[in-house]
């Protein structure tokens, strides 16, 4: 199976694109709703969560892993590749960087995302490696995730807040804007309206699905391992009615969420105090 | 020590009141920032987290426990009392209920809080036990926590959103409003302005501090166990710069957060699939 994990159910936007582009493969998704969100947490914590999430997917039959969460993609990809060297690991940052570089004309790119994603500076780093002349400006937008999860996709409050978040980026003269969080594609109409026609939006969900498709077409030995029959499996570590509603919003249709058979608990290490 | 736990750093509003009212006692605080927030999660998950949080405090010397988190107070208090029958456990709902009943004239009370708190119906239940004639209306306000954590305490967007959340309660004719989440006292000026002068706000932080003070004055055998020297200890399960800033906002002064020596991880139980 193609394994996909995310801090919550936002990653279903990625699942939707994967299913659209690669309808023949079976998917397994893990959303860590018991500890969501990741974007406000420290890199060490995000890395430790990401490794556990990947382990869950591998134990349940995933042969490749897609990190749908931008915060985890930004800070945990290296750690995941070190921990699981045999497993092809895809993440949402690299294909978005490639796309953003392909579309920018003025070489000024904006990135919006969670605090963890933006303050990781990962986009700046990856873009500078390819084209050091490109300027990259980030702005953390912590209110957009709760606004989407409230279902306030078209409310005037949402418009005002999106506008406010985009002002500093527009003042820098960006012509390309990366939607650096799984939730933001749902706000695409508002973001495009407030950004203006001259700014091209990059949706990482589309880009990562393209990348996985290209990889499978050139790696038949991996492709052969993927199961092609049976239902997709969508697991979450915590289940609430609100999550089911939001999952529906993200997938565009009713989704059966399964409660993953795992528990999260504190392990208190012995210490001196 | 007096132990206080919360899903994050919002519970520091309770610590502030406890320190103000009971300056002679040493406090230990645990904020579960690695899994914050609780208010969007299921009752089972919140109960399991609350038990772990209480264990952390007890292992570190707490003799009484104050549940600062409204979501945990609403759904986990019974489970905590069953698990730790020897330990006096205080929570924020009961003293707020008492206060709300004391101040309402028209017997119509509003409650705002997270989804977990509001959908638990705990206020309705507790108030009906004391005075079944009182009407209680709740409204979940999931955007207020992220707005406070962004520091948007006076922004026009915040005013508009507060107004929107209060409309259905005002239409019910409430004359008393319980601020059923640790973050809301920071929005008191806006909430009061949008609620209007005729609505009295109930701040659970003040009420629970009163209750603890009253308990200690009548239980000298417990009071004697509390340490009266040394610094307060403020632990969090995850540490970020943003948390430190928000902690300062909540306490009204610089706070030294200590990273708790604990790890959160998934324990995957063996299962058939």
Short mmCIF file of C-alpha atoms in Angstrom, two decimals:
data_model
loop_
_atom_site.label_atom_id
_atom_site.label_comp_id
_atom_site.label_asym_id
_atom_site.label_seq_id
_atom_site.Cartn_x
_atom_site.Cartn_y
_atom_site.Cartn_z
CA UNK A 1 0.00 0.00 0.00
CA UNK A 2 0.91 3.65 -0.37
CA UNK A 3 1.22 4.98 3.18
CA UNK A 4 0.33 8.58 3.98
CA UNK A 5 0.56 10.21 7.38
CA UNK A 6 -0.36 13.58 8.75
CA UNK A 7 -0.74 15.32 12.09
CA UNK A 8 -4.50 15.14 11.62
CA UNK A 9 -7.01 14.85 8.82
CA UNK A 10 -5.68 17.75 6.72
CA UNK A 11 -3.53 15.25 4.83
CA UNK A 12 -6.68 13.89 3.21
CA UNK A 13 -6.23 16.69 0.63
CA UNK A 14 -3.10 14.76 -0.40
CA UNK A 15 -4.98 11.46 -0.38
CA UNK A 16 -7.60 12.99 -2.65
CA UNK A 17 -4.94 13.98 -5.19
CA UNK A 18 -3.19 10.61 -4.95
CA UNK A 19 -6.46 8.77 -5.55
CA UNK A 20 -7.23 11.03 -8.49
CA UNK A 21 -3.81 10.53 -10.07
CA UNK A 22 -3.18 6.90 -9.08
CA UNK A 23 -6.61 5.31 -8.81
CA UNK A 24 -5.27 1.75 -9.16
CA UNK A 25 -3.34 1.62 -5.86
CA UNK A 26 -4.54 0.93 -2.37
CA UNK A 27 -3.78 3.57 0.26
CA UNK A 28 -3.35 3.53 4.01
CA UNK A 29 -3.61 6.82 5.88
CA UNK A 30 -2.73 7.61 9.48
CA UNK A 31 -3.88 10.90 11.01
CA UNK A 32 -2.49 11.61 14.47
CA UNK A 33 -5.63 13.33 15.70
CA UNK A 34 -4.83 12.46 19.32
CA UNK A 35 -1.86 14.83 19.22
CA UNK A 36 -2.83 17.21 16.43
CA UNK A 37 -1.62 19.82 15.52
CA UNK A 38 2.13 19.40 14.95
CA UNK A 39 2.74 22.91 13.61
CA UNK A 40 2.87 24.54 17.04
CA UNK A 41 5.29 21.98 18.48
CA UNK A 42 9.09 21.75 18.66
CA UNK A 43 11.21 20.00 15.99
CA UNK A 44 12.30 17.27 18.46
CA UNK A 45 8.71 16.44 19.31
CA UNK A 46 7.62 16.49 15.66
CA UNK A 47 10.49 14.14 14.71
CA UNK A 48 9.59 11.68 17.43
CA UNK A 49 5.91 11.73 16.41
CA UNK A 50 6.74 11.35 12.70
CA UNK A 51 8.85 8.24 13.34
CA UNK A 52 6.01 6.65 15.31
CA UNK A 53 3.52 7.52 12.57
CA UNK A 54 5.75 5.97 9.89
CA UNK A 55 6.17 2.85 12.03
CA UNK A 56 2.42 2.51 12.26
CA UNK A 57 2.09 2.65 8.47
CA UNK A 58 4.93 0.19 7.84
CA UNK A 59 3.55 -2.28 10.37
CA UNK A 60 0.23 -2.10 8.55
CA UNK A 61 1.66 -2.86 5.13
CA UNK A 62 2.83 0.42 3.59
CA UNK A 63 5.68 0.03 1.08
CA UNK A 64 6.25 3.70 0.40
CA UNK A 65 5.52 6.65 2.65
CA UNK A 66 4.18 10.07 1.83
CA UNK A 67 4.59 12.68 4.57
CA UNK A 68 1.48 14.80 4.04
CA UNK A 69 2.14 17.11 6.99
CA UNK A 70 4.18 20.16 6.04
CA UNK A 71 5.54 20.61 9.55
CA UNK A 72 6.78 17.00 9.59
CA UNK A 73 8.06 17.31 5.98
CA UNK A 74 9.97 20.42 6.99
CA UNK A 75 11.67 19.14 10.11
CA UNK A 76 11.50 15.32 10.12
CA UNK A 77 12.26 14.08 6.57
CA UNK A 78 15.99 13.56 7.18
CA UNK A 79 15.32 11.69 10.40
CA UNK A 80 12.76 9.47 8.65
CA UNK A 81 15.16 8.61 5.80
CA UNK A 82 17.88 7.73 8.31
CA UNK A 83 15.52 5.58 10.31
CA UNK A 84 13.95 3.78 7.33
CA UNK A 85 16.69 3.72 4.66
CA UNK A 86 14.96 1.00 2.59
CA UNK A 87 11.68 2.86 2.24
CA UNK A 88 11.03 5.48 -0.44
CA UNK A 89 9.90 8.55 1.47
CA UNK A 90 8.12 11.44 -0.22
CA UNK A 91 7.35 14.75 1.35
CA UNK A 92 5.49 17.85 0.31
CA UNK A 93 8.26 20.44 0.39
CA UNK A 94 10.60 19.33 -2.44
CA UNK A 95 8.00 19.01 -5.21
CA UNK A 96 6.52 22.38 -4.18
CA UNK A 97 9.96 23.96 -4.37
CA UNK A 98 10.43 22.55 -7.88
CA UNK A 99 7.06 23.87 -8.99
CA UNK A 100 7.56 27.29 -7.40
CA UNK A 101 10.92 27.69 -9.16
CA UNK A 102 9.30 26.69 -12.44
CA UNK A 103 6.57 29.30 -12.23
CA UNK A 104 8.25 32.34 -10.65
CA UNK A 105 9.16 35.03 -13.16
CA UNK A 106 10.46 37.72 -10.81
CA UNK A 107 12.25 35.20 -8.61
CA UNK A 108 10.38 36.29 -5.50
CA UNK A 109 8.46 33.48 -3.79
CA UNK A 110 6.18 33.57 -0.77
CA UNK A 111 5.43 30.68 1.58
CA UNK A 112 2.59 30.47 4.08
CA UNK A 113 2.37 27.71 6.67
CA UNK A 114 2.38 26.86 10.35
CA UNK A 115 4.93 28.27 12.75
CA UNK A 116 6.98 25.05 12.60
CA UNK A 117 7.12 25.05 8.80
CA UNK A 118 7.88 28.74 8.37
CA UNK A 119 10.44 28.99 11.13
CA UNK A 120 12.24 25.87 9.89
CA UNK A 121 13.39 27.97 6.91
CA UNK A 122 13.24 24.80 4.81
CA UNK A 123 11.90 26.53 1.69
CA UNK A 124 14.64 29.17 1.82
CA UNK A 125 17.26 26.42 2.21
CA UNK A 126 15.98 24.17 -0.57
CA UNK A 127 15.41 27.01 -3.00
CA UNK A 128 18.84 28.52 -2.31
CA UNK A 129 20.44 25.14 -3.09
CA UNK A 130 18.93 25.25 -6.58
CA UNK A 131 18.87 28.96 -7.36
CA UNK A 132 20.53 31.27 -4.83
CA UNK A 133 19.21 34.33 -6.65
CA UNK A 134 15.62 33.61 -5.74
CA UNK A 135 14.22 35.49 -2.74
CA UNK A 136 11.89 33.59 -0.45
CA UNK A 137 9.64 35.18 2.16
CA UNK A 138 7.62 33.21 4.68
CA UNK A 139 4.73 34.15 6.91
CA UNK A 140 3.27 31.89 9.61
CA UNK A 141 -0.54 31.83 9.58
CA UNK A 142 -1.60 29.89 12.69
CA UNK A 143 -5.23 30.98 12.49
CA UNK A 144 -5.96 29.43 9.10
CA UNK A 145 -6.04 25.83 10.33
CA UNK A 146 -8.67 26.48 13.01
CA UNK A 147 -10.68 28.61 10.55
CA UNK A 148 -10.76 25.72 8.06
CA UNK A 149 -11.58 23.22 10.80
CA UNK A 150 -14.49 25.44 11.85
CA UNK A 151 -15.71 25.21 8.27
CA UNK A 152 -15.47 29.01 7.92
CA UNK A 153 -14.29 28.74 4.32
CA UNK A 154 -16.16 31.77 3.00
CA UNK A 155 -16.80 33.91 6.07
CA UNK A 156 -15.86 37.61 6.05
CA UNK A 157 -13.68 37.04 9.14
CA UNK A 158 -11.66 34.49 7.18
CA UNK A 159 -11.25 36.91 4.27
CA UNK A 160 -9.96 39.62 6.59
CA UNK A 161 -7.51 37.31 8.30
CA UNK A 162 -6.20 35.92 5.00
CA UNK A 163 -5.75 39.48 3.75
CA UNK A 164 -3.83 40.44 6.86
CA UNK A 165 -1.51 37.45 6.55
CA UNK A 166 -0.78 38.17 2.88
CA UNK A 167 0.02 41.88 3.25
CA UNK A 168 3.69 41.47 4.29
CA UNK A 169 4.29 39.01 1.44
CA UNK A 170 2.63 41.22 -1.17
CA UNK A 171 4.76 44.12 0.05
CA UNK A 172 7.82 42.02 -0.80
CA UNK A 173 6.59 41.69 -4.36
CA UNK A 174 6.07 37.91 -4.51
CA UNK A 175 4.69 36.49 -7.76
CA UNK A 176 4.36 32.89 -6.52
CA UNK A 177 2.83 31.65 -3.28
CA UNK A 178 3.30 28.15 -1.85
CA UNK A 179 0.31 26.90 0.19
CA UNK A 180 2.56 25.29 2.79
CA UNK A 181 -0.08 23.51 4.88
CA UNK A 182 -2.51 20.72 4.06
CA UNK A 183 -5.47 22.86 5.11
CA UNK A 184 -4.81 25.80 2.81
CA UNK A 185 -6.02 24.32 -0.49
CA UNK A 186 -9.53 24.58 0.94
CA UNK A 187 -9.03 28.34 1.18
CA UNK A 188 -7.68 28.60 -2.37
CA UNK A 189 -10.51 30.84 -3.68
CA UNK A 190 -10.08 33.36 -0.85
CA UNK A 191 -6.30 33.21 -0.98
CA UNK A 192 -6.29 33.74 -4.74
CA UNK A 193 -8.74 36.63 -4.41
CA UNK A 194 -6.68 38.36 -1.73
CA UNK A 195 -3.34 37.60 -3.40
CA UNK A 196 -4.54 38.96 -6.73
CA UNK A 197 -4.29 37.53 -10.22
CA UNK A 198 -0.60 38.20 -10.63
CA UNK A 199 0.37 35.73 -7.93
CA UNK A 200 0.44 32.04 -8.89
CA UNK A 201 -0.52 29.60 -6.15
CA UNK A 202 1.40 26.34 -5.72
CA UNK A 203 -0.64 23.49 -4.25
CA UNK A 204 1.71 20.85 -2.80
CA UNK A 205 -0.99 18.16 -2.91
CA UNK A 206 -0.92 18.19 -6.72
CA UNK A 207 2.87 18.31 -6.85
CA UNK A 208 3.53 15.41 -4.51
CA UNK A 209 0.98 13.23 -6.32
CA UNK A 210 2.79 13.94 -9.60
CA UNK A 211 6.08 13.03 -7.99
CA UNK A 212 4.82 9.71 -6.63
CA UNK A 213 3.31 8.86 -10.03
CA UNK A 214 6.60 9.63 -11.80
CA UNK A 215 8.54 7.55 -9.28
CA UNK A 216 6.30 4.51 -9.65
CA UNK A 217 6.52 4.61 -13.42
CA UNK A 218 10.32 4.42 -13.21
CA UNK A 219 10.60 1.95 -10.30
CA UNK A 220 8.72 -1.19 -11.31
CA UNK A 221 10.32 -3.21 -8.48
CA UNK A 222 8.61 -0.95 -5.92
CA UNK A 223 5.47 -0.59 -7.98
CA UNK A 224 5.09 -4.40 -8.02
CA UNK A 225 4.99 -4.46 -4.21
CA UNK A 226 1.95 -2.17 -3.97
CA UNK A 227 -1.42 -3.81 -3.54
CA UNK A 228 -3.97 -2.92 -6.14
CA UNK A 229 -7.11 -4.33 -4.62
CA UNK A 230 -9.21 -3.61 -1.60
CA UNK A 231 -10.45 -0.51 0.11
CA UNK A 232 -8.33 2.38 1.22
CA UNK A 233 -7.77 2.42 4.97
CA UNK A 234 -8.04 5.66 6.89
CA UNK A 235 -6.86 5.47 10.48
CA UNK A 236 -6.87 8.15 13.14
CA UNK A 237 -5.44 8.01 16.66
CA UNK A 238 -8.48 9.78 18.09
CA UNK A 239 -12.01 9.87 16.76
CA UNK A 240 -14.55 12.65 17.25
CA UNK A 241 -17.62 13.74 15.36
CA UNK A 242 -15.90 16.97 14.41
CA UNK A 243 -13.04 15.01 12.82
CA UNK A 244 -15.49 13.04 10.72
CA UNK A 245 -17.12 16.25 9.50
CA UNK A 246 -13.78 17.83 8.66
CA UNK A 247 -12.62 14.65 6.90
CA UNK A 248 -15.68 14.90 4.70
CA UNK A 249 -14.84 18.52 3.93
CA UNK A 250 -11.30 17.53 2.95
CA UNK A 251 -12.14 14.52 0.84
CA UNK A 252 -15.22 16.05 -0.73
CA UNK A 253 -17.24 12.98 0.24
CA UNK A 254 -18.13 10.82 3.23
CA UNK A 255 -15.12 9.11 4.76
CA UNK A 256 -15.02 6.14 7.12
CA UNK A 257 -12.45 6.89 9.78
CA UNK A 258 -11.11 3.93 11.76
CA UNK A 259 -9.78 4.40 15.25
CA UNK A 260 -6.19 3.17 15.18
CA UNK A 261 -5.42 0.54 17.78
CA UNK A 262 -2.74 2.55 19.53
CA UNK A 263 -2.44 4.58 22.67
CA UNK A 264 -0.45 7.66 23.33
CA UNK A 265 0.98 8.02 26.74
CA UNK A 266 3.63 9.71 28.73
CA UNK A 267 6.68 7.74 29.61
CA UNK A 268 8.30 9.48 32.50
CA UNK A 269 12.00 8.85 32.54
CA UNK A 270 13.72 8.56 35.90
CA UNK A 271 15.27 11.87 36.80
CA UNK A 272 17.01 13.47 39.72
CA UNK A 273 14.48 16.03 40.84
CA UNK B 1 3.06 21.33 46.66
CA UNK B 2 -0.19 22.40 45.01
CA UNK B 3 -0.27 20.61 41.66
CA UNK B 4 -1.96 22.18 38.66
CA UNK B 5 -2.25 20.66 35.20
CA UNK B 6 -3.58 21.85 31.91
CA UNK B 7 -3.54 20.81 28.26
CA UNK B 8 -1.09 23.63 27.60
CA UNK B 9 -0.06 26.92 29.13
CA UNK B 10 -3.54 28.42 29.36
CA UNK B 11 -3.80 27.05 32.91
CA UNK B 12 -1.27 29.65 33.99
CA UNK B 13 -4.26 32.01 34.37
CA UNK B 14 -5.29 29.69 37.22
CA UNK B 15 -1.75 29.65 38.62
CA UNK B 16 -1.76 33.43 38.64
CA UNK B 17 -4.93 33.51 40.71
CA UNK B 18 -3.68 30.78 43.07
CA UNK B 19 -0.43 32.67 43.64
CA UNK B 20 -2.37 35.87 44.25
CA UNK B 21 -4.72 34.25 46.74
CA UNK B 22 -2.34 31.75 48.36
CA UNK B 23 1.11 33.31 48.08
CA UNK B 24 2.61 31.18 50.86
CA UNK B 25 2.37 27.82 49.05
CA UNK B 26 4.69 26.27 46.51
CA UNK B 27 3.13 25.24 43.20
CA UNK B 28 3.97 22.69 40.56
CA UNK B 29 2.41 23.06 37.12
CA UNK B 30 2.33 20.64 34.22
CA UNK B 31 1.27 21.85 30.77
CA UNK B 32 0.88 19.10 28.19
CA UNK B 33 2.11 21.25 25.31
CA UNK B 34 3.25 18.17 23.35
CA UNK B 35 -0.38 17.12 22.90
CA UNK B 36 -2.20 20.42 23.28
CA UNK B 37 -5.07 21.18 22.76
CA UNK B 38 -7.42 18.76 24.54
CA UNK B 39 -10.64 20.57 23.64
CA UNK B 40 -10.85 19.07 20.15
CA UNK B 41 -10.24 15.49 21.30
CA UNK B 42 -12.53 12.67 22.42
CA UNK B 43 -13.52 12.09 26.08
CA UNK B 44 -11.60 8.75 26.19
CA UNK B 45 -8.41 10.40 25.00
CA UNK B 46 -8.80 13.36 27.36
CA UNK B 47 -9.34 11.00 30.32
CA UNK B 48 -6.24 9.00 29.50
CA UNK B 49 -4.15 12.17 29.14
CA UNK B 50 -5.53 13.65 32.39
CA UNK B 51 -4.58 10.55 34.38
CA UNK B 52 -1.02 10.71 33.02
CA UNK B 53 -0.78 14.42 33.81
CA UNK B 54 -1.98 13.85 37.39
CA UNK B 55 0.54 11.02 37.78
CA UNK B 56 3.32 13.35 36.69
CA UNK B 57 2.32 15.89 39.35
CA UNK B 58 1.97 13.30 42.12
CA UNK B 59 5.34 11.76 41.31
CA UNK B 60 6.85 15.21 41.58
CA UNK B 61 5.44 15.96 45.02
CA UNK B 62 1.95 17.39 44.54
CA UNK B 63 -0.38 16.75 47.50
CA UNK B 64 -3.52 18.25 46.00
CA UNK B 65 -4.42 18.61 42.33
CA UNK B 66 -6.16 21.41 40.50
CA UNK B 67 -7.43 20.55 37.03
CA UNK B 68 -7.02 23.87 35.23
CA UNK B 69 -8.18 22.58 31.85
CA UNK B 70 -11.93 22.97 31.33
CA UNK B 71 -12.08 20.11 28.85
CA UNK B 72 -10.40 17.77 31.35
CA UNK B 73 -12.51 19.16 34.22
CA UNK B 74 -15.63 18.49 32.18
CA UNK B 75 -14.94 14.93 31.12
CA UNK B 76 -12.17 13.51 33.35
CA UNK B 77 -12.86 14.59 36.95
CA UNK B 78 -14.77 11.45 37.91
CA UNK B 79 -12.08 9.21 36.44
CA UNK B 80 -9.36 11.13 38.31
CA UNK B 81 -11.20 10.83 41.65
CA UNK B 82 -11.65 7.11 41.12
CA UNK B 83 -8.01 6.64 40.21
CA UNK B 84 -6.60 8.80 43.03
CA UNK B 85 -9.15 8.48 45.87
CA UNK B 86 -6.72 9.81 48.53
CA UNK B 87 -5.96 13.05 46.71
CA UNK B 88 -8.13 16.17 46.97
CA UNK B 89 -8.96 17.05 43.37
CA UNK B 90 -10.29 20.45 42.38
CA UNK B 91 -11.64 21.38 39.00
CA UNK B 92 -12.85 24.56 37.38
CA UNK B 93 -16.46 23.63 36.60
CA UNK B 94 -18.05 23.25 40.06
CA UNK B 95 -16.93 26.57 41.55
CA UNK B 96 -18.00 28.34 38.35
CA UNK B 97 -21.42 26.71 38.56
CA UNK B 98 -21.75 27.91 42.15
CA UNK B 99 -20.79 31.45 41.21
CA UNK B 100 -23.04 31.53 38.13
CA UNK B 101 -26.04 30.42 40.22
CA UNK B 102 -25.24 33.09 42.78
CA UNK B 103 -25.17 35.93 40.25
CA UNK B 104 -27.93 35.05 37.76
CA UNK B 105 -31.14 36.98 38.32
CA UNK B 106 -33.15 35.80 35.34
CA UNK B 107 -31.94 32.19 35.71
CA UNK B 108 -30.57 32.07 32.18
CA UNK B 109 -26.85 31.26 32.04
CA UNK B 110 -24.53 31.07 29.03
CA UNK B 111 -21.34 29.02 28.80
CA UNK B 112 -18.60 29.40 26.20
CA UNK B 113 -15.77 26.88 25.84
CA UNK B 114 -14.11 24.35 23.60
CA UNK B 115 -16.08 21.71 21.72
CA UNK B 116 -15.23 19.07 24.36
CA UNK B 117 -16.43 21.25 27.24
CA UNK B 118 -19.62 22.47 25.58
CA UNK B 119 -20.67 19.14 24.14
CA UNK B 120 -20.05 17.38 27.46
CA UNK B 121 -23.13 19.22 28.77
CA UNK B 122 -21.46 19.28 32.19
CA UNK B 123 -22.70 22.77 33.08
CA UNK B 124 -26.30 21.86 32.23
CA UNK B 125 -26.00 18.72 34.34
CA UNK B 126 -24.42 20.35 37.38
CA UNK B 127 -26.73 23.34 37.34
CA UNK B 128 -29.83 21.15 36.94
CA UNK B 129 -28.76 19.16 40.01
CA UNK B 130 -28.86 22.33 42.11
CA UNK B 131 -31.63 24.35 40.46
CA UNK B 132 -33.58 22.62 37.69
CA UNK B 133 -35.36 25.87 36.84
CA UNK B 134 -32.23 27.50 35.51
CA UNK B 135 -31.74 27.46 31.75
CA UNK B 136 -28.20 26.92 30.48
CA UNK B 137 -27.07 27.57 26.91
CA UNK B 138 -23.63 26.66 25.61
CA UNK B 139 -21.72 27.72 22.53
CA UNK B 140 -18.42 26.20 21.43
CA UNK B 141 -15.88 28.83 20.36
CA UNK B 142 -12.93 26.92 18.87
CA UNK B 143 -11.33 30.01 17.30
CA UNK B 144 -10.80 31.90 20.54
CA UNK B 145 -7.88 29.77 21.75
CA UNK B 146 -5.81 30.27 18.57
CA UNK B 147 -6.68 33.99 18.55
CA UNK B 148 -5.37 34.37 22.11
CA UNK B 149 -2.29 32.29 21.33
CA UNK B 150 -1.59 34.56 18.37
CA UNK B 151 -1.69 37.47 20.82
CA UNK B 152 -4.59 39.04 18.88
CA UNK B 153 -6.23 40.27 22.08
CA UNK B 154 -7.48 43.57 20.72
CA UNK B 155 -7.65 43.06 16.96
CA UNK B 156 -10.85 43.90 15.05
CA UNK B 157 -10.97 40.33 13.70
CA UNK B 158 -11.10 39.06 17.28
CA UNK B 159 -13.90 41.49 18.15
CA UNK B 160 -15.94 40.32 15.17
CA UNK B 161 -15.46 36.66 15.98
CA UNK B 162 -16.33 37.15 19.66
CA UNK B 163 -19.45 39.05 18.62
CA UNK B 164 -20.47 36.23 16.28
CA UNK B 165 -20.03 33.59 18.98
CA UNK B 166 -22.07 35.57 21.51
CA UNK B 167 -25.07 36.30 19.26
CA UNK B 168 -26.90 32.97 19.81
CA UNK B 169 -26.40 33.26 23.58
CA UNK B 170 -27.62 36.85 23.73
CA UNK B 171 -30.67 35.84 21.74
CA UNK B 172 -31.47 33.37 24.52
CA UNK B 173 -31.48 36.22 27.01
CA UNK B 174 -28.56 35.13 29.22
CA UNK B 175 -27.64 37.45 32.08
CA UNK B 176 -24.56 35.48 33.19
CA UNK B 177 -21.73 34.10 31.06
CA UNK B 178 -19.20 31.51 32.22
CA UNK B 179 -15.78 31.85 30.56
CA UNK B 180 -15.37 28.10 30.24
CA UNK B 181 -11.79 27.95 28.94
CA UNK B 182 -8.50 29.00 30.51
CA UNK B 183 -7.74 31.30 27.58
CA UNK B 184 -10.87 33.40 27.73
CA UNK B 185 -10.03 35.61 30.73
CA UNK B 186 -7.46 37.29 28.46
CA UNK B 187 -10.34 38.33 26.20
CA UNK B 188 -12.44 39.63 29.11
CA UNK B 189 -12.51 43.27 27.92
CA UNK B 190 -13.71 42.29 24.42
CA UNK B 191 -16.13 39.68 25.72
CA UNK B 192 -17.61 42.14 28.21
CA UNK B 193 -17.90 44.82 25.52
CA UNK B 194 -19.68 42.49 23.10
CA UNK B 195 -21.83 40.86 25.80
CA UNK B 196 -22.96 44.24 27.11
CA UNK B 197 -23.16 45.57 30.64
CA UNK B 198 -26.18 43.53 31.63
CA UNK B 199 -24.32 40.25 31.38
CA UNK B 200 -22.09 39.28 34.31
CA UNK B 201 -18.96 37.31 33.44
CA UNK B 202 -17.84 34.41 35.63
CA UNK B 203 -14.09 33.79 35.61
CA UNK B 204 -13.38 30.24 36.81
CA UNK B 205 -9.77 31.08 37.69
CA UNK B 206 -10.96 33.34 40.53
CA UNK B 207 -13.57 30.83 41.68
CA UNK B 208 -11.29 27.80 41.86
CA UNK B 209 -8.63 29.77 43.75
CA UNK B 210 -11.29 30.77 46.31
CA UNK B 211 -12.35 27.16 46.63
CA UNK B 212 -8.82 25.88 47.22
CA UNK B 213 -8.23 28.63 49.82
CA UNK B 214 -11.45 27.71 51.65
CA UNK B 215 -10.54 24.01 51.58
CA UNK B 216 -7.07 24.56 53.02
CA UNK B 217 -8.40 26.71 55.84
CA UNK B 218 -10.72 23.87 56.91
CA UNK B 219 -8.33 20.94 56.29
CA UNK B 220 -5.21 21.58 58.39
CA UNK B 221 -4.04 17.96 57.94
CA UNK B 222 -3.71 18.53 54.17
CA UNK B 223 -2.49 22.09 54.55
CA UNK B 224 0.38 20.84 56.74
CA UNK B 225 1.62 18.61 53.91
CA UNK B 226 2.09 21.49 51.47
CA UNK B 227 5.57 22.90 51.15
CA UNK B 228 5.85 26.59 51.80
CA UNK B 229 9.35 27.28 50.57
CA UNK B 230 11.14 27.22 47.27
CA UNK B 231 10.29 28.31 43.78
CA UNK B 232 7.21 27.34 41.84
CA UNK B 233 7.93 24.72 39.20
CA UNK B 234 6.41 25.08 35.76
CA UNK B 235 6.83 22.03 33.53
CA UNK B 236 5.76 21.53 29.94
CA UNK B 237 5.95 18.38 27.83
CA UNK B 238 7.17 20.35 24.81
CA UNK B 239 9.03 23.63 24.71
CA UNK B 240 8.91 26.25 21.93
CA UNK B 241 9.62 29.94 21.80
CA UNK B 242 5.96 30.61 21.08
CA UNK B 243 4.96 28.78 24.27
CA UNK B 244 7.33 30.95 26.30
CA UNK B 245 5.81 34.10 24.84
CA UNK B 246 2.28 32.91 25.48
CA UNK B 247 3.19 31.87 29.03
CA UNK B 248 4.37 35.44 29.64
CA UNK B 249 1.08 36.75 28.30
CA UNK B 250 -0.84 34.47 30.66
CA UNK B 251 1.18 35.10 33.80
CA UNK B 252 1.67 38.78 33.17
CA UNK B 253 5.43 38.37 33.67
CA UNK B 254 8.39 36.33 32.45
CA UNK B 255 8.04 32.63 33.20
CA UNK B 256 10.74 29.96 33.24
CA UNK B 257 9.31 26.90 31.56
CA UNK B 258 11.07 23.59 32.25
CA UNK B 259 10.91 20.78 29.74
CA UNK B 260 9.38 17.83 31.60
CA UNK B 261 11.45 14.69 31.47
CA UNK B 262 8.82 12.61 29.75
CA UNK B 263 8.15 11.34 26.28
CA UNK B 264 4.90 10.83 24.51
CA UNK B 265 4.73 7.94 22.21
CA UNK B 266 2.40 5.61 20.48
CA UNK B 267 2.00 2.18 21.90
CA UNK B 268 0.63 0.03 19.17
CA UNK B 269 -1.31 -2.84 20.56
CA UNK B 270 -1.21 -6.12 18.72
CA UNK B 271 -4.26 -6.43 16.54
CA UNK B 272 -5.68 -8.77 13.96
CA UNK B 273 -5.48 -6.66 10.83
#
